[in-house]
Short mmCIF file of N, CA and C in Angstrom, two decimals:
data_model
loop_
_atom_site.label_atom_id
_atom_site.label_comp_id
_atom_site.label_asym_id
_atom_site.label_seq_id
_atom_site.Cartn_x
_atom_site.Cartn_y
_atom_site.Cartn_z
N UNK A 1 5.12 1.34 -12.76
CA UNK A 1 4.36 0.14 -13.02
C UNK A 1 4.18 -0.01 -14.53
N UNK A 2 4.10 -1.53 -14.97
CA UNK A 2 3.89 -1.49 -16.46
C UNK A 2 2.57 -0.78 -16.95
N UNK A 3 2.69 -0.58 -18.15
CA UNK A 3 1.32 -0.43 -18.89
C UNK A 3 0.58 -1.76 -18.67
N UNK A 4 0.83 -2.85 -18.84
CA UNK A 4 0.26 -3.81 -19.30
C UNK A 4 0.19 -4.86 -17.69
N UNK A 5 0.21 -4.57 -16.99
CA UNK A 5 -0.21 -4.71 -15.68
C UNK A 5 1.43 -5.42 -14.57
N UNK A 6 1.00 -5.92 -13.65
CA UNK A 6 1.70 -6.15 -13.19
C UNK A 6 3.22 -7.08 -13.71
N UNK A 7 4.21 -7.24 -13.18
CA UNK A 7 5.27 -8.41 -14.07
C UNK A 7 5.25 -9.56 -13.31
N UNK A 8 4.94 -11.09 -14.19
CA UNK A 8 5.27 -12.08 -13.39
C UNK A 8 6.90 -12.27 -12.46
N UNK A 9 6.02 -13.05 -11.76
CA UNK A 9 6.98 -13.44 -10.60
C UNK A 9 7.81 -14.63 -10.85
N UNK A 10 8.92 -14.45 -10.88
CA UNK A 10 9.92 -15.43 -11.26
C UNK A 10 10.52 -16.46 -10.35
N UNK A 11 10.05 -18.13 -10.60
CA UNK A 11 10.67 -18.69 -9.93
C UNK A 11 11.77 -18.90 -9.87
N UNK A 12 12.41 -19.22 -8.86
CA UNK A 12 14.05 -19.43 -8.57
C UNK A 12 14.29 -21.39 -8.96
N UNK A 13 15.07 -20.97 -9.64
CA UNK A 13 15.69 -22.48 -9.63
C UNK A 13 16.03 -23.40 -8.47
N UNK A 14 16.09 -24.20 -8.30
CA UNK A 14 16.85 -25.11 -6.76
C UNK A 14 18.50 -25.09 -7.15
N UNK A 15 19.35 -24.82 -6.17
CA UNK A 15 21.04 -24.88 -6.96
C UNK A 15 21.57 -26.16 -7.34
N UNK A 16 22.67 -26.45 -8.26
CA UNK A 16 22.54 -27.99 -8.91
C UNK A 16 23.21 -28.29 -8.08
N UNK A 17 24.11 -28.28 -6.74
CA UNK A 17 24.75 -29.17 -5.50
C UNK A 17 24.02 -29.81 -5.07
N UNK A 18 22.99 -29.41 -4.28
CA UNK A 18 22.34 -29.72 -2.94
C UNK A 18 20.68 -29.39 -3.70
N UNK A 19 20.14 -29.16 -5.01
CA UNK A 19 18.98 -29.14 -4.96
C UNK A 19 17.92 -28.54 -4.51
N UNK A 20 18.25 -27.65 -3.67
CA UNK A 20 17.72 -26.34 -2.71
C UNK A 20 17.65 -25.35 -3.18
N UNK A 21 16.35 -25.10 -2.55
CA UNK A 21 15.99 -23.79 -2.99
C UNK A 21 16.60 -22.72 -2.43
N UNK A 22 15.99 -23.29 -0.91
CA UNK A 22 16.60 -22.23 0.29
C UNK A 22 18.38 -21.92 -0.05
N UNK A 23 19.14 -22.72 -0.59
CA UNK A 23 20.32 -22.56 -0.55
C UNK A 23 20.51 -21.80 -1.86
N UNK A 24 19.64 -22.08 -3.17
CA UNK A 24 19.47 -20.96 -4.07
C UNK A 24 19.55 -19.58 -3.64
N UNK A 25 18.77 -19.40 -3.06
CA UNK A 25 18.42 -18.03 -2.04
C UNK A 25 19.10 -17.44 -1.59
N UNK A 26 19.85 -18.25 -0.57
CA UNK A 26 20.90 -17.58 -0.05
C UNK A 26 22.35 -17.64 -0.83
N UNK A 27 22.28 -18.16 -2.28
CA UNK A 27 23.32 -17.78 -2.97
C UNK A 27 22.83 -16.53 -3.58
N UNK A 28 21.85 -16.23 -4.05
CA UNK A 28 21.89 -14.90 -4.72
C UNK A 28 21.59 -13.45 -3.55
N UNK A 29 21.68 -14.22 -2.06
CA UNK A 29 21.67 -12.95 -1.57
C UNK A 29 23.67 -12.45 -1.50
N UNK A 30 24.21 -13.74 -1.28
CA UNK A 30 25.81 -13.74 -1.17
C UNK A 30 26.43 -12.58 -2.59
N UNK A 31 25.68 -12.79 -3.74
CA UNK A 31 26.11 -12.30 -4.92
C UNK A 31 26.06 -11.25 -5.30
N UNK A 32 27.43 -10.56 -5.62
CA UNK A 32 27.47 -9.02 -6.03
C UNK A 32 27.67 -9.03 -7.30
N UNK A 33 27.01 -7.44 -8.02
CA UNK A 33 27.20 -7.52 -9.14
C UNK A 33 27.17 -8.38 -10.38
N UNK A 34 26.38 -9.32 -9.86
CA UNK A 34 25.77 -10.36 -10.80
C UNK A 34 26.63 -11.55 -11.34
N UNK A 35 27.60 -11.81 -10.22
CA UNK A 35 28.68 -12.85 -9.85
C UNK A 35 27.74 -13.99 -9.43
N UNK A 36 27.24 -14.48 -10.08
CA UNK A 36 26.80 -15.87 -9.58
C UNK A 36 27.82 -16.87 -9.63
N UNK A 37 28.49 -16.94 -10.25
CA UNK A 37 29.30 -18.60 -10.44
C UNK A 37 30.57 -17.94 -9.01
N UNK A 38 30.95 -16.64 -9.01
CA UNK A 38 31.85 -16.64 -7.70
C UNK A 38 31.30 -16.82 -6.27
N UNK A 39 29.96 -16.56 -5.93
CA UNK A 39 29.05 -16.27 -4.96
C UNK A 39 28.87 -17.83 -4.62
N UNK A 40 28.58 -18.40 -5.84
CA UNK A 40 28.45 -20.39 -5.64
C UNK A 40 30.09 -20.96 -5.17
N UNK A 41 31.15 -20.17 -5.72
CA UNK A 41 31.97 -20.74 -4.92
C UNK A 41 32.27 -20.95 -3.61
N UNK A 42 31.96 -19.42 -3.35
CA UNK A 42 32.42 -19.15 -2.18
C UNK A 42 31.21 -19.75 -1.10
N UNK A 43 30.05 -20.20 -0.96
CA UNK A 43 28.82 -20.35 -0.47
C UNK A 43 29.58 -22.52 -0.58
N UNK A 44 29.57 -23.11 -1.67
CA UNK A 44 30.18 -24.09 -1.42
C UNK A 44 31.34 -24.39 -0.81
N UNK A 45 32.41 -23.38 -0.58
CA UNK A 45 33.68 -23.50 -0.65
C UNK A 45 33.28 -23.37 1.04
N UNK A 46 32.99 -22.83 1.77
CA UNK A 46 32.35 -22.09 3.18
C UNK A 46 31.51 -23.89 3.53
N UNK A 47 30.53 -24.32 3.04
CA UNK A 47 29.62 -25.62 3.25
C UNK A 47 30.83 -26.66 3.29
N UNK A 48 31.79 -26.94 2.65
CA UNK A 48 32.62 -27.53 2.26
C UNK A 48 33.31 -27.72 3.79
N UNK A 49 34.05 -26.58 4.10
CA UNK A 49 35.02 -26.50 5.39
C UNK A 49 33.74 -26.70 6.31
N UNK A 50 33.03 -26.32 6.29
CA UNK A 50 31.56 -26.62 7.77
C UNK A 50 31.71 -28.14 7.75
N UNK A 51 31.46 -29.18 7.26
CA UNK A 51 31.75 -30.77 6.72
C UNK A 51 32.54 -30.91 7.08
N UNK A 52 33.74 -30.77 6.42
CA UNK A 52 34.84 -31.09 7.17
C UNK A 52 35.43 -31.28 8.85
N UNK A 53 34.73 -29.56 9.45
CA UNK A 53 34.82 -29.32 10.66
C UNK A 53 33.76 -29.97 11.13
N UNK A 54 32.95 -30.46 11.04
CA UNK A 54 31.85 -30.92 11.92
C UNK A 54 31.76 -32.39 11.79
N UNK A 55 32.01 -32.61 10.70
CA UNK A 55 31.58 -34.06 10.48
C UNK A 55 29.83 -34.32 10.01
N UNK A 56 29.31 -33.49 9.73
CA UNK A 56 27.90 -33.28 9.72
C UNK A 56 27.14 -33.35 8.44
N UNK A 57 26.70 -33.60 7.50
CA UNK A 57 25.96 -33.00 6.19
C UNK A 57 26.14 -31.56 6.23
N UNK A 58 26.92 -30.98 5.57
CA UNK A 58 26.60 -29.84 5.35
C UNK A 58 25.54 -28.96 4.85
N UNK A 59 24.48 -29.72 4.43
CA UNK A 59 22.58 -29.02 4.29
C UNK A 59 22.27 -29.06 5.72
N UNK A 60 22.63 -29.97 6.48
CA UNK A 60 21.75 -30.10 7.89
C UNK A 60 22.50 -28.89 8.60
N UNK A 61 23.60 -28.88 8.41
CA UNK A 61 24.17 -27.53 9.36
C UNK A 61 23.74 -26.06 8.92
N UNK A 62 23.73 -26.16 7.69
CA UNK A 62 22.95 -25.35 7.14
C UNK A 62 21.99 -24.56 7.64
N UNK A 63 21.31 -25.72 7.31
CA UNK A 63 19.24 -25.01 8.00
C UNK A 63 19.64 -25.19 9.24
N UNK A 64 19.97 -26.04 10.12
CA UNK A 64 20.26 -26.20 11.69
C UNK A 64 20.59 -24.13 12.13
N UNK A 65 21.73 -23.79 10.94
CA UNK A 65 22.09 -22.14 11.23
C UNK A 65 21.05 -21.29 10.82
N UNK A 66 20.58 -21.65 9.68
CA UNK A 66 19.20 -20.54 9.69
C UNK A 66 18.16 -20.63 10.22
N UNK A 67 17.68 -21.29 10.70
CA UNK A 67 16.74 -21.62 12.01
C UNK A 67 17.05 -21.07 13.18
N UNK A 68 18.50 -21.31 13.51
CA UNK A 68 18.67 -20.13 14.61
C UNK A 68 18.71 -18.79 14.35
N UNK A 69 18.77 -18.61 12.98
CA UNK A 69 19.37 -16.99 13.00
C UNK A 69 17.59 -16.59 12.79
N UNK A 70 16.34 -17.43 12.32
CA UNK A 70 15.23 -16.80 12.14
C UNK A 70 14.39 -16.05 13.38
N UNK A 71 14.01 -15.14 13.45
CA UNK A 71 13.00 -14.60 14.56
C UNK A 71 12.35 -15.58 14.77
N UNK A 72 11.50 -15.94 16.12
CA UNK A 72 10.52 -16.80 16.66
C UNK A 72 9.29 -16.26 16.66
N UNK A 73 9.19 -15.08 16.80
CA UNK A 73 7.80 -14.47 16.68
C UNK A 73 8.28 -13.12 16.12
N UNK A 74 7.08 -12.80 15.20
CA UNK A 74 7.01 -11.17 14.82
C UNK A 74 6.90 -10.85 15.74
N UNK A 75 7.10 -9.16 15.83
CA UNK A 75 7.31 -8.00 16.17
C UNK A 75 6.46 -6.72 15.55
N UNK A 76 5.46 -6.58 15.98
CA UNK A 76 4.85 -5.52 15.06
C UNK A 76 4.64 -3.89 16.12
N UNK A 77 5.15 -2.93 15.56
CA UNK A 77 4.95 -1.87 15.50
C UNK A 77 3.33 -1.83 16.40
N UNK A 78 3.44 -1.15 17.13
CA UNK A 78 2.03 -0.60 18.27
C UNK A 78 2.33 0.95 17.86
N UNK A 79 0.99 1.47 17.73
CA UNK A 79 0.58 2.71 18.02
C UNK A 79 0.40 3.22 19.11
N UNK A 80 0.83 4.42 19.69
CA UNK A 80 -0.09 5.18 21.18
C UNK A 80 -0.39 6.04 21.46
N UNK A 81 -0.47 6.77 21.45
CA UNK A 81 -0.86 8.07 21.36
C UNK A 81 -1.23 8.68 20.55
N UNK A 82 -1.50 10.30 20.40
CA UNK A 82 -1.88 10.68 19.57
C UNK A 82 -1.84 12.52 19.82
N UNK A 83 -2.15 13.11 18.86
CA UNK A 83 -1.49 14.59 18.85
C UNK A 83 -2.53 15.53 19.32
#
């Protein structure tokens, strides 16, 4: 931990395509080794063919997929017993 207390928390930019945050997000989870401009390709290049194939906005298919992939309810750890 710092001397000088905690470190601010850094906001994320929105990405300059689509303006999103959420899609910010999930570009820097795509990104290795600090490849951002390849990670944006490939994350557009992927949205790109989804459009094409669907005929759809590719933001709406988007979140339409991470919405399904999110849990519906937590899950928390129960205790029982004991020694």
């Amino acid at each position: 931990m710092p001397r000088k207390g905690p470190a601010p928390k850094r906001q994320i930019l929105p990405d300059p395509r689509f303006n999103s945050k959420v899609l910010a997000r999930f570009i820097n989870k795509v990104m290795l080794r600090g490849k951002k401009s390849l990670a944006e390709q490939i994350t557009y290049g992927a949205l790109n063919i989804v459009s094409e194939k669907t005929g759809r906005d590719a933001m709406d298919v988007f979140s339409q997929a991470l919405s399904n992939a999110m849990p519906l309810v937590e899950v928390r750890p129960r205790r029982v017993g004991g020694a």
